């Protein structure tokens, strides 16, 4: 009985290296991100210089091979990094997550020439990468994408790409776009993946979207108008693109859940500090049982989210057969729960929570989109249910 208890406890304890990663990331976030996050949000400023500063820390290729400059860490390590960054700014953390997801696709599915050509500059964050899947008419039904790439040139040496991608984080700022395009028949089997450089002829960008949150990172359309891309930029062969896109999303879902967790933890910390200072009816409001119960529920929900997320990340590290289901469960539960916790933190602040300078309303706005991207939470339920019914 004691041995079983010890094994269960140790499963969720971080080792010394993981604690060091956590502390190092939190230190960077507190010094270089947190003091500026509200200004970036207010001014719609993209802090490219600070993003590039994370390259020497290893954040440009967290789970990328060390032979191309990556850190070679695991998915649980990555979750710890994104959680700590998000405590300072969820939008900043999520942008680093997207870069890592796109970069991992090149590492995992690229040939050696492609890996050596793209990855050293991506892992160092000399270059920034964006992930391009969603289209104006294809969101959750990703296999319905219409952007088409046609072979042309001598011996099919180039692709000509036409179409558009919607809601692309970093569009116009990123140097590399990992894009899912249609090279064949309708449906998932006709989808391929191209790595498209920013200077590709025929590539342009739409106007920056006026969003509810994530104000520090630009979101624009990526437009292909007879865009010329070398055929050598095709990852893994024609028809492999849908598989590549879905493989990247398991890790991306954990990353975005971690961003929600870090943001919600920051919101709870702000609520605790405020409740200890705010006076009402002759005492601090944290002395009222109704508020104590609210805070207790918020802490419990964050702890449950953390346990599920860490367990899902461990499964992905071990390549467990049900890692996809656990990634979907973690993404659904953590992003929903953490948005609710952040919203409750705003409520604890009363009218002050609605003011920008207190930082809570920014967290609420930033976390809301996490329930939509990397697969909506409704799609997460489909994935989970199918795994149950199939069993």
Tab-separated table of C-alpha atoms in Angstrom:
chain	number	residue	atom	x	y	z
A	1	UNK	CA	0.000	0.000	0.000
A	2	UNK	CA	2.784	2.403	0.935
A	3	UNK	CA	4.734	1.556	-2.238
A	4	UNK	CA	1.689	2.184	-4.406
A	5	UNK	CA	1.085	5.503	-2.679
A	6	UNK	CA	4.701	6.553	-3.191
A	7	UNK	CA	4.558	5.610	-6.902
A	8	UNK	CA	1.402	7.659	-7.398
A	9	UNK	CA	2.861	10.665	-5.625
A	10	UNK	CA	6.179	10.565	-7.503
A	11	UNK	CA	4.383	10.421	-10.868
A	12	UNK	CA	3.373	14.063	-10.492
A	13	UNK	CA	6.459	15.427	-8.766
A	14	UNK	CA	8.863	17.442	-10.881
A	15	UNK	CA	12.482	16.411	-10.915
A	16	UNK	CA	15.357	18.786	-10.236
A	17	UNK	CA	15.903	19.610	-13.916
A	18	UNK	CA	12.223	20.375	-14.438
A	19	UNK	CA	12.137	22.655	-11.412
A	20	UNK	CA	15.180	24.462	-12.780
A	21	UNK	CA	13.449	24.907	-16.162
A	22	UNK	CA	10.387	26.271	-14.373
A	23	UNK	CA	12.406	28.718	-12.282
A	24	UNK	CA	14.527	29.916	-15.184
A	25	UNK	CA	11.446	30.545	-17.342
A	26	UNK	CA	9.581	32.297	-14.533
A	27	UNK	CA	12.583	34.555	-13.947
A	28	UNK	CA	12.788	35.558	-17.599
A	29	UNK	CA	9.022	36.112	-17.777
A	30	UNK	CA	9.001	38.264	-14.645
A	31	UNK	CA	11.852	40.441	-15.902
A	32	UNK	CA	11.285	40.716	-19.657
A	33	UNK	CA	7.570	40.069	-20.216
A	34	UNK	CA	5.364	40.897	-17.219
A	35	UNK	CA	6.400	44.571	-16.844
A	36	UNK	CA	5.520	45.305	-20.472
A	37	UNK	CA	2.558	43.018	-21.186
A	38	UNK	CA	-0.168	45.586	-20.538
A	39	UNK	CA	1.579	48.163	-22.741
A	40	UNK	CA	1.978	45.609	-25.553
A	41	UNK	CA	-1.708	44.787	-25.257
A	42	UNK	CA	-2.815	48.429	-25.217
A	43	UNK	CA	-0.583	49.455	-28.114
A	44	UNK	CA	-1.064	46.286	-30.219
A	45	UNK	CA	2.720	46.009	-30.176
A	46	UNK	CA	4.474	42.870	-31.417
A	47	UNK	CA	7.621	42.506	-29.236
A	48	UNK	CA	9.776	40.731	-31.808
A	49	UNK	CA	12.962	41.664	-29.961
A	50	UNK	CA	11.804	40.022	-26.711
A	51	UNK	CA	10.540	36.958	-28.584
A	52	UNK	CA	13.964	36.570	-30.169
A	53	UNK	CA	15.567	36.852	-26.714
A	54	UNK	CA	13.998	33.501	-25.861
A	55	UNK	CA	16.104	31.800	-28.541
A	56	UNK	CA	19.312	31.620	-26.448
A	57	UNK	CA	17.198	30.159	-23.615
A	58	UNK	CA	16.237	27.263	-25.879
A	59	UNK	CA	12.601	28.295	-26.365
A	60	UNK	CA	12.811	28.416	-30.166
A	61	UNK	CA	13.030	24.626	-30.393
A	62	UNK	CA	11.938	23.203	-27.062
A	63	UNK	CA	11.296	19.649	-28.281
A	64	UNK	CA	13.432	19.882	-31.422
A	65	UNK	CA	16.537	17.788	-32.079
A	66	UNK	CA	19.760	19.059	-30.542
A	67	UNK	CA	21.674	18.471	-33.794
A	68	UNK	CA	19.883	21.511	-35.300
A	69	UNK	CA	20.078	23.722	-32.223
A	70	UNK	CA	16.966	22.479	-30.444
A	71	UNK	CA	16.715	21.822	-26.717
A	72	UNK	CA	15.652	18.182	-27.099
A	73	UNK	CA	13.247	18.429	-24.173
A	74	UNK	CA	10.013	16.515	-23.610
A	75	UNK	CA	6.400	17.573	-23.797
A	76	UNK	CA	6.072	17.871	-20.019
A	77	UNK	CA	9.099	20.170	-20.000
A	78	UNK	CA	7.418	22.251	-22.702
A	79	UNK	CA	4.198	22.481	-20.693
A	80	UNK	CA	6.193	23.856	-17.739
A	81	UNK	CA	7.776	26.505	-19.970
A	82	UNK	CA	4.504	27.666	-21.517
A	83	UNK	CA	2.749	27.711	-18.146
A	84	UNK	CA	5.484	29.894	-16.643
A	85	UNK	CA	5.583	32.277	-19.628
A	86	UNK	CA	1.790	32.610	-19.597
A	87	UNK	CA	1.807	33.752	-15.989
A	88	UNK	CA	3.385	36.924	-17.380
A	89	UNK	CA	1.376	37.082	-20.623
A	90	UNK	CA	-0.740	34.298	-22.177
A	91	UNK	CA	-0.552	35.887	-25.625
A	92	UNK	CA	3.256	35.963	-25.538
A	93	UNK	CA	3.422	32.347	-24.396
A	94	UNK	CA	0.942	31.142	-27.000
A	95	UNK	CA	2.953	32.771	-29.770
A	96	UNK	CA	6.073	30.884	-28.691
A	97	UNK	CA	3.913	27.741	-28.662
A	98	UNK	CA	2.770	28.245	-32.250
A	99	UNK	CA	6.352	28.793	-33.406
A	100	UNK	CA	7.393	25.551	-31.712
A	101	UNK	CA	4.526	23.596	-33.240
A	102	UNK	CA	5.415	24.718	-36.774
A	103	UNK	CA	9.126	24.155	-36.185
A	104	UNK	CA	8.498	20.650	-34.808
A	105	UNK	CA	6.674	19.706	-38.020
A	106	UNK	CA	9.816	20.444	-40.024
A	107	UNK	CA	11.955	18.530	-37.521
A	108	UNK	CA	9.645	15.529	-37.423
A	109	UNK	CA	8.627	15.260	-41.080
A	110	UNK	CA	11.369	17.053	-43.006
A	111	UNK	CA	14.257	15.284	-44.702
A	112	UNK	CA	17.790	15.967	-43.532
A	113	UNK	CA	18.386	18.695	-46.113
A	114	UNK	CA	15.205	20.497	-45.043
A	115	UNK	CA	16.052	20.150	-41.358
A	116	UNK	CA	19.516	21.631	-41.866
A	117	UNK	CA	18.216	24.405	-44.125
A	118	UNK	CA	15.414	25.676	-41.887
A	119	UNK	CA	15.827	24.530	-38.312
A	120	UNK	CA	19.053	26.168	-37.069
A	121	UNK	CA	17.609	29.617	-37.780
A	122	UNK	CA	14.211	28.651	-36.347
A	123	UNK	CA	15.523	27.105	-33.132
A	124	UNK	CA	17.701	30.172	-32.519
A	125	UNK	CA	14.673	32.384	-33.282
A	126	UNK	CA	16.623	34.257	-35.917
A	127	UNK	CA	13.562	33.185	-37.923
A	128	UNK	CA	9.998	32.956	-36.597
A	129	UNK	CA	7.518	30.372	-37.893
A	130	UNK	CA	3.736	30.397	-38.323
A	131	UNK	CA	1.320	27.492	-38.758
A	132	UNK	CA	-1.206	27.817	-41.598
A	133	UNK	CA	-4.172	25.432	-41.620
A	134	UNK	CA	-7.453	27.341	-41.144
A	135	UNK	CA	-9.085	28.975	-44.189
A	136	UNK	CA	-12.015	31.384	-44.573
A	137	UNK	CA	-14.281	28.425	-45.392
A	138	UNK	CA	-12.488	25.602	-43.551
A	139	UNK	CA	-12.086	25.677	-39.778
A	140	UNK	CA	-13.058	22.601	-37.788
A	141	UNK	CA	-13.519	20.731	-41.096
A	142	UNK	CA	-9.823	21.093	-41.869
A	143	UNK	CA	-9.867	18.421	-44.580
A	144	UNK	CA	-12.121	20.715	-46.652
A	145	UNK	CA	-9.355	23.253	-47.249
A	146	UNK	CA	-9.251	24.742	-50.756
A	147	UNK	CA	-5.834	26.393	-51.058
A	148	UNK	CA	-4.312	24.566	-54.011
A	149	UNK	CA	-0.702	23.909	-54.988
A	150	UNK	CA	0.007	22.797	-58.557
A	151	UNK	CA	3.300	21.442	-59.860
A	152	UNK	CA	4.914	23.560	-62.549
A	153	UNK	CA	8.309	24.440	-63.989
A	154	UNK	CA	10.856	22.087	-65.450
A	155	UNK	CA	10.324	18.555	-64.126
A	156	UNK	CA	7.802	19.938	-61.639
A	157	UNK	CA	10.517	21.850	-59.792
A	158	UNK	CA	8.074	24.373	-58.308
A	159	UNK	CA	4.576	24.631	-56.900
A	160	UNK	CA	2.213	27.465	-57.751
A	161	UNK	CA	-0.061	28.094	-54.775
A	162	UNK	CA	-3.422	29.905	-54.857
A	163	UNK	CA	-5.817	30.507	-51.977
A	164	UNK	CA	-5.822	32.061	-48.516
A	165	UNK	CA	-5.342	31.115	-44.880
A	166	UNK	CA	-7.367	32.765	-42.123
A	167	UNK	CA	-6.561	33.691	-38.489
A	168	UNK	CA	-2.823	33.147	-38.849
A	169	UNK	CA	-0.837	34.284	-35.814
A	170	UNK	CA	2.325	36.109	-36.790
A	171	UNK	CA	1.230	36.652	-40.379
A	172	UNK	CA	3.360	39.384	-41.907
A	173	UNK	CA	5.938	39.157	-39.120
A	174	UNK	CA	6.980	35.512	-39.346
A	175	UNK	CA	9.758	34.449	-41.679
A	176	UNK	CA	8.475	30.921	-42.452
A	177	UNK	CA	4.916	29.599	-43.011
A	178	UNK	CA	4.213	25.886	-42.618
A	179	UNK	CA	1.110	25.646	-44.805
A	180	UNK	CA	-1.353	22.863	-45.524
A	181	UNK	CA	-2.319	22.927	-49.197
A	182	UNK	CA	-4.317	20.756	-51.570
A	183	UNK	CA	-2.224	18.925	-54.137
A	184	UNK	CA	-4.665	16.140	-54.938
A	185	UNK	CA	-8.206	14.875	-54.493
A	186	UNK	CA	-10.824	16.272	-52.116
A	187	UNK	CA	-10.595	15.180	-48.498
A	188	UNK	CA	-7.635	14.475	-46.215
A	189	UNK	CA	-5.704	12.310	-48.694
A	190	UNK	CA	-5.237	15.245	-51.059
A	191	UNK	CA	-3.550	17.533	-48.509
A	192	UNK	CA	0.198	18.233	-48.472
A	193	UNK	CA	2.530	20.480	-46.444
A	194	UNK	CA	4.766	23.191	-47.863
A	195	UNK	CA	7.321	25.318	-46.016
A	196	UNK	CA	6.890	28.764	-47.545
A	197	UNK	CA	9.375	31.594	-46.912
A	198	UNK	CA	8.110	35.131	-46.342
A	199	UNK	CA	9.821	36.379	-49.506
A	200	UNK	CA	8.145	33.829	-51.803
A	201	UNK	CA	6.837	35.587	-54.953
A	202	UNK	CA	3.046	35.956	-54.781
A	203	UNK	CA	2.798	35.804	-50.970
A	204	UNK	CA	0.983	38.668	-49.261
A	205	UNK	CA	-0.980	39.403	-46.090
A	206	UNK	CA	-4.371	40.832	-45.220
A	207	UNK	CA	-5.141	43.619	-42.772
A	208	UNK	CA	-4.469	42.941	-39.105
A	209	UNK	CA	-7.611	41.612	-37.420
A	210	UNK	CA	-9.172	43.675	-34.618
A	211	UNK	CA	-9.479	40.919	-32.011
A	212	UNK	CA	-10.960	40.534	-28.541
A	213	UNK	CA	-7.606	39.434	-27.098
A	214	UNK	CA	-4.087	38.395	-28.064
A	215	UNK	CA	-3.427	42.015	-28.965
A	216	UNK	CA	0.375	41.722	-28.783
A	217	UNK	CA	0.532	39.315	-31.707
A	218	UNK	CA	-0.714	40.125	-35.219
A	219	UNK	CA	-3.411	37.944	-36.756
A	220	UNK	CA	-3.913	38.312	-40.518
A	221	UNK	CA	-4.810	36.398	-43.627
A	222	UNK	CA	-1.983	34.756	-45.537
A	223	UNK	CA	-2.777	35.171	-49.236
A	224	UNK	CA	-1.298	33.097	-52.060
A	225	UNK	CA	-1.676	34.613	-55.542
A	226	UNK	CA	0.270	32.430	-57.965
A	227	UNK	CA	2.757	32.054	-55.126
A	228	UNK	CA	5.880	30.250	-56.309
A	229	UNK	CA	7.373	27.710	-53.876
A	230	UNK	CA	10.241	25.301	-54.657
A	231	UNK	CA	9.109	21.671	-54.717
A	232	UNK	CA	12.035	20.876	-52.413
A	233	UNK	CA	10.029	22.634	-49.666
A	234	UNK	CA	7.434	19.827	-49.633
A	235	UNK	CA	7.440	17.909	-46.345
A	236	UNK	CA	7.258	14.105	-46.419
A	237	UNK	CA	5.647	13.752	-49.870
A	238	UNK	CA	2.311	14.635	-51.413
A	239	UNK	CA	-0.785	13.494	-49.540
A	240	UNK	CA	0.914	13.499	-46.128
A	241	UNK	CA	-0.194	16.977	-45.074
A	242	UNK	CA	-3.314	16.112	-43.110
A	243	UNK	CA	-1.382	13.563	-41.057
A	244	UNK	CA	1.311	16.166	-40.378
A	245	UNK	CA	-1.262	18.766	-39.337
A	246	UNK	CA	-3.028	16.406	-36.945
A	247	UNK	CA	0.235	15.131	-35.442
A	248	UNK	CA	1.267	18.673	-34.594
A	249	UNK	CA	-2.022	19.442	-32.933
A	250	UNK	CA	-1.702	16.908	-30.098
A	251	UNK	CA	1.279	18.803	-28.723
A	252	UNK	CA	-0.222	22.162	-29.653
A	253	UNK	CA	-3.313	21.366	-27.590
A	254	UNK	CA	-1.205	20.668	-24.523
A	255	UNK	CA	0.763	23.864	-25.095
A	256	UNK	CA	-2.317	26.044	-25.329
A	257	UNK	CA	-3.786	24.373	-22.246
A	258	UNK	CA	-0.562	25.261	-20.426
A	259	UNK	CA	-0.953	28.861	-21.573
A	260	UNK	CA	-4.467	28.873	-20.086
A	261	UNK	CA	-3.185	27.399	-16.837
A	262	UNK	CA	-0.432	29.971	-16.411
A	263	UNK	CA	-2.783	32.844	-17.175
A	264	UNK	CA	-5.462	31.583	-14.781
A	265	UNK	CA	-2.903	31.046	-12.016
A	266	UNK	CA	-1.820	34.663	-12.430
A	267	UNK	CA	-5.467	35.768	-12.260
A	268	UNK	CA	-5.991	33.815	-9.025
A	269	UNK	CA	-2.812	35.299	-7.537
A	270	UNK	CA	-4.088	38.781	-8.359
A	271	UNK	CA	-7.485	37.972	-6.830
A	272	UNK	CA	-5.887	36.691	-3.610
A	273	UNK	CA	-3.746	39.816	-3.277
A	274	UNK	CA	-6.695	42.111	-3.971
A	275	UNK	CA	-9.012	40.270	-1.569
A	276	UNK	CA	-6.459	40.670	1.213
A	277	UNK	CA	-6.229	44.416	0.670
A	278	UNK	CA	-9.784	45.429	-0.215
A	279	UNK	CA	-11.837	46.523	2.793
A	280	UNK	CA	-15.614	46.209	3.114
A	281	UNK	CA	-17.774	46.449	6.215
A	282	UNK	CA	-14.732	46.930	8.425
A	283	UNK	CA	-12.586	43.983	7.296
A	284	UNK	CA	-10.726	42.658	4.258
A	285	UNK	CA	-13.040	40.871	1.868
A	286	UNK	CA	-11.055	37.638	2.112
A	287	UNK	CA	-12.570	37.267	5.593
A	288	UNK	CA	-16.034	36.663	4.139
A	289	UNK	CA	-16.865	32.973	3.802
A	290	UNK	CA	-18.649	33.382	0.472
A	291	UNK	CA	-15.453	34.746	-1.077
A	292	UNK	CA	-13.316	32.147	0.689
A	293	UNK	CA	-15.392	29.392	-0.901
A	294	UNK	CA	-14.969	31.004	-4.325
A	295	UNK	CA	-11.200	31.160	-3.877
A	296	UNK	CA	-11.144	27.559	-2.635
A	297	UNK	CA	-12.999	26.385	-5.747
A	298	UNK	CA	-10.636	28.324	-8.012
A	299	UNK	CA	-7.580	26.727	-6.385
A	300	UNK	CA	-9.120	23.255	-6.599
A	301	UNK	CA	-9.983	23.702	-10.278
A	302	UNK	CA	-6.477	24.902	-11.134
A	303	UNK	CA	-4.914	21.984	-9.272
A	304	UNK	CA	-7.162	19.507	-11.104
A	305	UNK	CA	-6.271	21.168	-14.410
A	306	UNK	CA	-2.567	20.945	-13.648
A	307	UNK	CA	-2.749	17.251	-12.764
A	308	UNK	CA	-4.657	16.362	-15.944
A	309	UNK	CA	-2.365	18.446	-18.133
A	310	UNK	CA	0.843	17.003	-16.692
A	311	UNK	CA	-0.543	13.469	-17.009
A	312	UNK	CA	-1.490	14.075	-20.673
A	313	UNK	CA	1.954	15.521	-21.416
A	314	UNK	CA	3.588	12.478	-19.817
A	315	UNK	CA	1.502	10.203	-22.041
A	316	UNK	CA	2.603	12.102	-25.145
A	317	UNK	CA	6.228	11.806	-24.007
A	318	UNK	CA	5.778	8.049	-23.624
A	319	UNK	CA	3.924	7.803	-26.956
A	320	UNK	CA	1.054	6.078	-25.154
A	321	UNK	CA	-1.646	4.657	-27.428
A	322	UNK	CA	-4.268	6.954	-25.887
A	323	UNK	CA	-2.126	10.113	-25.877
A	324	UNK	CA	-4.388	11.767	-28.475
A	325	UNK	CA	-7.467	11.272	-26.325
A	326	UNK	CA	-5.688	12.593	-23.249
A	327	UNK	CA	-4.430	15.625	-25.178
A	328	UNK	CA	-8.006	16.367	-26.236
A	329	UNK	CA	-9.306	15.872	-22.688
A	330	UNK	CA	-6.637	18.154	-21.249
A	331	UNK	CA	-7.228	20.826	-23.867
A	332	UNK	CA	-11.008	20.767	-23.340
A	333	UNK	CA	-10.958	20.669	-19.545
A	334	UNK	CA	-8.063	23.029	-18.880
A	335	UNK	CA	-9.036	25.790	-21.308
A	336	UNK	CA	-12.689	25.759	-20.206
A	337	UNK	CA	-11.846	25.598	-16.510
A	338	UNK	CA	-9.099	28.205	-16.607
A	339	UNK	CA	-11.246	30.683	-18.491
A	340	UNK	CA	-13.873	30.295	-15.766
A	341	UNK	CA	-11.246	30.789	-13.043
A	342	UNK	CA	-9.958	33.962	-14.709
A	343	UNK	CA	-13.505	35.250	-15.066
A	344	UNK	CA	-14.137	34.583	-11.353
A	345	UNK	CA	-10.919	36.456	-10.529
A	346	UNK	CA	-12.294	39.435	-12.403
A	347	UNK	CA	-15.498	39.166	-10.348
A	348	UNK	CA	-13.498	39.170	-7.113
A	349	UNK	CA	-12.018	42.506	-8.157
A	350	UNK	CA	-15.483	44.003	-8.684
A	351	UNK	CA	-15.414	47.123	-10.827
A	352	UNK	CA	-11.625	47.305	-10.650
A	353	UNK	CA	-11.396	43.988	-12.461
A	354	UNK	CA	-12.932	45.669	-15.487
A	355	UNK	CA	-10.071	48.183	-15.657
A	356	UNK	CA	-7.106	47.489	-17.895
A	357	UNK	CA	-4.450	48.527	-15.388
A	358	UNK	CA	-5.339	45.697	-12.990
A	359	UNK	CA	-4.437	43.133	-15.653
A	360	UNK	CA	-7.263	40.685	-14.997
A	361	UNK	CA	-9.531	41.673	-17.884
A	362	UNK	CA	-6.585	41.169	-20.264
A	363	UNK	CA	-6.150	37.608	-19.006
A	364	UNK	CA	-9.875	36.927	-19.501
A	365	UNK	CA	-9.713	38.256	-23.067
A	366	UNK	CA	-6.522	36.354	-23.900
A	367	UNK	CA	-7.785	33.040	-22.510
A	368	UNK	CA	-11.120	33.104	-24.323
A	369	UNK	CA	-9.663	32.178	-27.695
A	370	UNK	CA	-7.935	29.116	-26.237
A	371	UNK	CA	-11.330	27.403	-26.208
A	372	UNK	CA	-11.470	27.858	-29.996
A	373	UNK	CA	-8.008	27.344	-31.478
A	374	UNK	CA	-5.998	24.125	-31.904
A	375	UNK	CA	-9.402	22.493	-32.445
A	376	UNK	CA	-12.512	23.900	-30.790
A	377	UNK	CA	-13.555	22.352	-27.509
A	378	UNK	CA	-16.571	20.901	-29.284
A	379	UNK	CA	-14.184	19.043	-31.593
A	380	UNK	CA	-12.267	17.867	-28.507
A	381	UNK	CA	-15.477	16.252	-27.307
A	382	UNK	CA	-15.853	14.515	-30.678
A	383	UNK	CA	-12.322	13.101	-30.402
A	384	UNK	CA	-12.887	11.896	-26.844
A	385	UNK	CA	-16.283	10.379	-27.628
A	386	UNK	CA	-14.994	8.553	-30.708
A	387	UNK	CA	-12.199	6.999	-28.665
A	388	UNK	CA	-14.763	5.744	-26.168
A	389	UNK	CA	-17.233	4.410	-28.729
A	390	UNK	CA	-14.478	2.828	-30.793
A	391	UNK	CA	-13.307	1.005	-27.716
